[in-house]
Amino acid sequence: MNKILRELHNNQIIDKSVFWHLHSTSSSLSVLYGQPKVHKTGYPLRPIISTIVSYNYSLSKYLAKLISNHRTETPPSYIKGSFELVKKQKTITIKTTTIMVSFDVESLYTNVPVKEAIELALDIIYKRPNKPDKLLTRKQTQQLLHHAVCDVSFRFMDKTYIQKDGVAMGNAIAPILADLFMIKMEEKLNRFTKNRPKIWLRYVDNVFCIFDIEEKHIKIFLQRINMWHNNLKFTSEFEEDATLPFLGVLIKKENNSLITSVYRLIKKLTIRIQRICSNETIAKAEKRKLDEILKNNGYPAHIIRRGIKAGEAIAKRLQQPQPKEPTVEKQKIFFTIPYFGQESIVFASRVRRICDKMLSHIHLNIAYKKQGTLKQNFLPTQKGRDESKSNKELIYHIPCQNCEKIYIGETGRSRETRITEHLKAIKKKDTNSEIVKHVLNTNHTMNFNKTTALAKETNWKRRIIKESLVTFESKDKAVTEVKHKLQVFG
């Protein structure tokens, strides 16, 4: 992959910044783990491959953006989620004989034929009239797509595997390739002269349909769509008692229209109830059910009342936006605090009031961060330990062999890779390097054998701050300057 990227850079097809952004250095293997599908019997696991810091992570994101920029049309079947589903259903009229059915594609991502999906993506880029003047050739893009999604290696616990077909949930380009494949399959709906659904609305691998035919003909339709492709298998769920759950919404036939409410098994909060329910009568009934469910699960009554009241207020503001009055533009500051329930909300409110009084030119945005979640506790165990990461994302220092000076730096790559880069810089006498400046000015030698890791930090911004703090504490000993000037330095 790096070889192809270097050729593209040498031929001036991609610039230097794109090359270094996509170039892979000291990458780690992707990691397979599972997320339980709590809404299904037996809690089957949804396989997800985390590609963060893998060799093709940046490339996948780059190609996903490239394809998205060339998708000018939204297919009529596409819906963004439950709120758009509700909006579209308000315009649908039905008959007394109408039947509602939902179809689900079994394991869509892992069954996407990768080579076919890549060709569909290439057609989007190169067969449309909006092709830009300067672009990668089709063959070059095909090579990059191959490296992004084909024969991807990943780790499960302490063993390494290769994904031979399908796309991985967790890869940035996977949703687009899966969607393009489904759109291509949906074109076959035009071949139906009879037994065709009146409404076909799709969200990823879930399809909501309305038929004006008998149930036996719908089953024939299911058999036919299961012949669209060897990798595709649709399962169906028919309405019961004139109701059908879909995307967390309970859809019900009433007279000649569809009404919607929250699907109570998913236990959505008040805002969702207010926004989805067709009228206030249904919303009140759902809130009573929510109240009952929460009480049965041990929630205190005053917490339930407070949450419902706050949810109603927020939903009202969302549904009836107030006209904005002209205000003086304030400097926005974002601040994150741990979430410990009502105490965190009260604390945030007090901080905002103090800032409004003392710092009127600042608009403080406070966000809450979850602490001690099941994911935080169990996901590291699921993913297993990657020993190669213990030597990456470090703040480190290198002492001088001839004086007390030290070089302090940070790297997202491995310590060995960074030391090699320093040695190359000294050999080339690269004066952009602080180590090289010290070596040339003093004729000293850096003791790379005594390179020490001072701290480990996965977040780049935090790593820079930690490096700055360590550099500042070292004062006259450090040959490097403080990168990030903090107010705590004075």
XYZ file of C-alpha atoms in Angstrom, residues 34-232:
199
model
C -18.701 -8.591 19.396
C -21.600 -6.388 20.445
C -24.672 -8.210 21.804
C -27.945 -7.673 19.945
C -30.039 -7.155 23.065
C -33.285 -6.918 21.071
C -32.924 -10.496 19.754
C -33.504 -13.819 21.474
C -30.341 -15.360 22.845
C -28.390 -12.086 22.520
C -26.358 -13.056 19.414
C -23.156 -11.090 18.897
C -22.734 -8.555 16.109
C -19.146 -8.958 14.815
C -17.262 -5.654 14.619
C -13.684 -5.158 13.487
C -12.092 -2.090 15.028
C -9.742 -0.686 12.379
C -8.437 2.287 14.386
C -4.618 2.608 14.040
C -4.609 -0.223 11.472
C -2.561 0.182 8.283
C -5.602 1.037 6.105
C -7.635 3.126 8.569
C -6.805 6.536 7.057
C -7.043 5.153 3.509
C -10.554 3.790 4.146
C -11.733 7.156 5.492
C -10.188 8.964 2.507
C -11.862 6.647 -0.035
C -15.195 6.793 1.800
C -15.143 10.586 1.478
C -14.125 10.342 -2.193
C -17.092 8.086 -3.024
C -19.524 10.141 -0.933
C -18.539 13.320 -2.784
C -19.575 11.688 -6.071
C -22.948 10.378 -4.865
C -25.279 13.068 -6.141
C -28.544 11.143 -5.956
C -30.381 9.775 -2.951
C -32.320 6.586 -3.790
C -36.087 6.882 -3.165
C -35.992 3.886 -0.835
C -33.417 5.447 1.510
C -34.374 6.659 4.996
C -31.971 8.104 7.590
C -33.713 6.621 10.616
C -36.911 6.378 12.629
C -37.734 10.108 12.503
C -37.645 10.177 8.697
C -39.676 6.952 8.646
C -42.377 8.662 10.718
C -42.318 11.719 8.439
C -42.779 9.618 5.277
C -45.547 7.506 6.766
C -47.685 10.585 7.392
C -48.198 10.862 3.626
C -49.118 7.193 3.090
C -52.737 6.124 2.613
C -53.682 2.464 2.942
C -56.581 0.124 2.248
C -58.317 -2.215 4.641
C -56.582 -5.125 2.883
C -53.089 -3.592 3.151
C -50.449 -5.808 4.769
C -47.310 -4.452 6.462
C -44.117 -6.520 6.282
C -40.516 -5.890 7.302
C -37.588 -7.613 5.623
C -34.155 -8.056 7.165
C -30.967 -8.933 5.279
C -29.039 -11.551 7.222
C -25.446 -10.438 7.977
C -25.359 -7.862 5.172
C -21.844 -6.522 5.778
C -20.079 -9.869 5.878
C -22.001 -11.017 2.783
C -21.272 -8.018 0.558
C -19.364 -9.325 -2.505
C -16.331 -7.055 -2.252
C -15.196 -7.130 -5.886
C -18.696 -6.313 -7.159
C -19.072 -3.521 -4.599
C -15.716 -2.028 -5.621
C -16.824 -1.935 -9.270
C -20.062 -0.204 -8.258
C -18.061 2.401 -6.346
C -15.771 2.941 -9.345
C -18.814 3.404 -11.584
C -20.077 6.093 -9.223
C -16.782 7.992 -9.543
C -15.890 7.477 -13.198
C -19.164 7.028 -15.098
C -20.904 10.159 -13.824
C -20.806 13.518 -15.632
C -19.449 15.302 -12.534
C -15.999 13.695 -12.781
C -13.368 16.283 -11.782
C -10.500 17.234 -14.077
C -7.678 15.942 -11.908
C -8.281 12.530 -10.399
C -6.743 9.146 -9.812
C -7.197 6.765 -12.728
C -9.785 4.040 -12.352
C -7.061 1.402 -12.001
C -5.261 3.384 -9.286
C -8.475 3.881 -7.301
C -9.254 0.187 -7.720
C -5.862 -0.690 -6.233
C -6.457 1.596 -3.247
C -9.946 0.165 -2.684
C -8.472 -3.321 -2.791
C -5.987 -2.425 -0.037
C -8.778 -0.811 2.004
C -11.204 -3.756 2.065
C -9.725 -6.902 0.518
C -7.792 -9.593 2.417
C -7.790 -7.486 5.558
C -5.892 -9.055 8.447
C -7.310 -8.791 11.953
C -6.698 -10.160 15.416
C -9.127 -12.065 17.622
C -7.675 -12.517 21.105
C -4.160 -13.872 20.399
C -4.742 -15.274 16.879
C -4.530 -13.530 13.489
C -7.031 -14.059 10.644
C -7.700 -12.724 7.130
C -11.156 -11.671 5.956
C -11.455 -13.175 2.465
C -14.821 -11.647 1.441
C -17.421 -9.247 2.737
C -16.762 -5.940 4.439
C -16.174 -5.431 8.136
C -18.527 -3.439 10.322
C -16.065 -0.954 11.776
C -14.338 -0.134 8.484
C -15.102 3.466 7.412
C -15.845 2.470 3.832
C -18.040 -0.541 4.681
C -21.406 1.306 5.023
C -21.019 2.949 1.594
C -20.076 -0.284 -0.194
C -22.936 -2.146 1.487
C -25.385 0.609 0.520
C -24.207 0.676 -3.114
C -24.646 -3.091 -3.307
C -28.181 -2.890 -1.887
C -29.126 -0.061 -4.282
C -27.954 -2.209 -7.198
C -30.087 -5.094 -5.940
C -33.103 -2.804 -5.484
C -32.994 -1.895 -9.167
C -34.383 -5.385 -9.771
C -37.676 -4.263 -8.208
C -38.479 -2.659 -11.562
C -38.695 -6.138 -13.098
C -41.777 -6.970 -11.019
C -44.974 -6.556 -12.995
C -47.091 -7.976 -10.175
C -46.675 -8.833 -6.487
C -44.694 -5.618 -6.164
C -44.750 -3.685 -2.849
C -46.576 -0.373 -2.798
C -43.968 1.043 -0.386
C -40.335 -0.053 -0.010
C -38.308 1.942 2.552
C -34.841 0.779 3.591
C -32.530 1.645 6.460
C -29.188 -0.194 5.925
C -30.354 -3.854 5.989
C -33.905 -3.331 7.300
C -36.776 -2.810 4.855
C -40.327 -1.657 5.599
C -42.913 -2.664 2.971
C -46.598 -2.193 2.342
C -48.429 -4.640 0.064
C -51.933 -4.575 -1.388
C -51.816 -8.303 -2.189
C -52.531 -11.509 -0.297
C -50.015 -13.010 2.126
C -49.312 -16.009 -0.107
C -48.198 -13.661 -2.911
C -45.949 -11.787 -0.481
C -44.231 -15.070 0.332
C -43.689 -15.619 -3.399
C -42.176 -12.117 -3.549
C -39.812 -13.078 -0.695
C -38.709 -16.181 -2.605
C -37.961 -14.059 -5.675
C -35.890 -11.405 -3.877
C -33.903 -14.190 -2.218
C -32.830 -15.141 -5.758
C -31.346 -11.682 -6.435
C -27.880 -12.743 -5.329
C -26.281 -15.835 -3.818
C -24.918 -13.762 -0.919
C -28.269 -12.187 -0.035
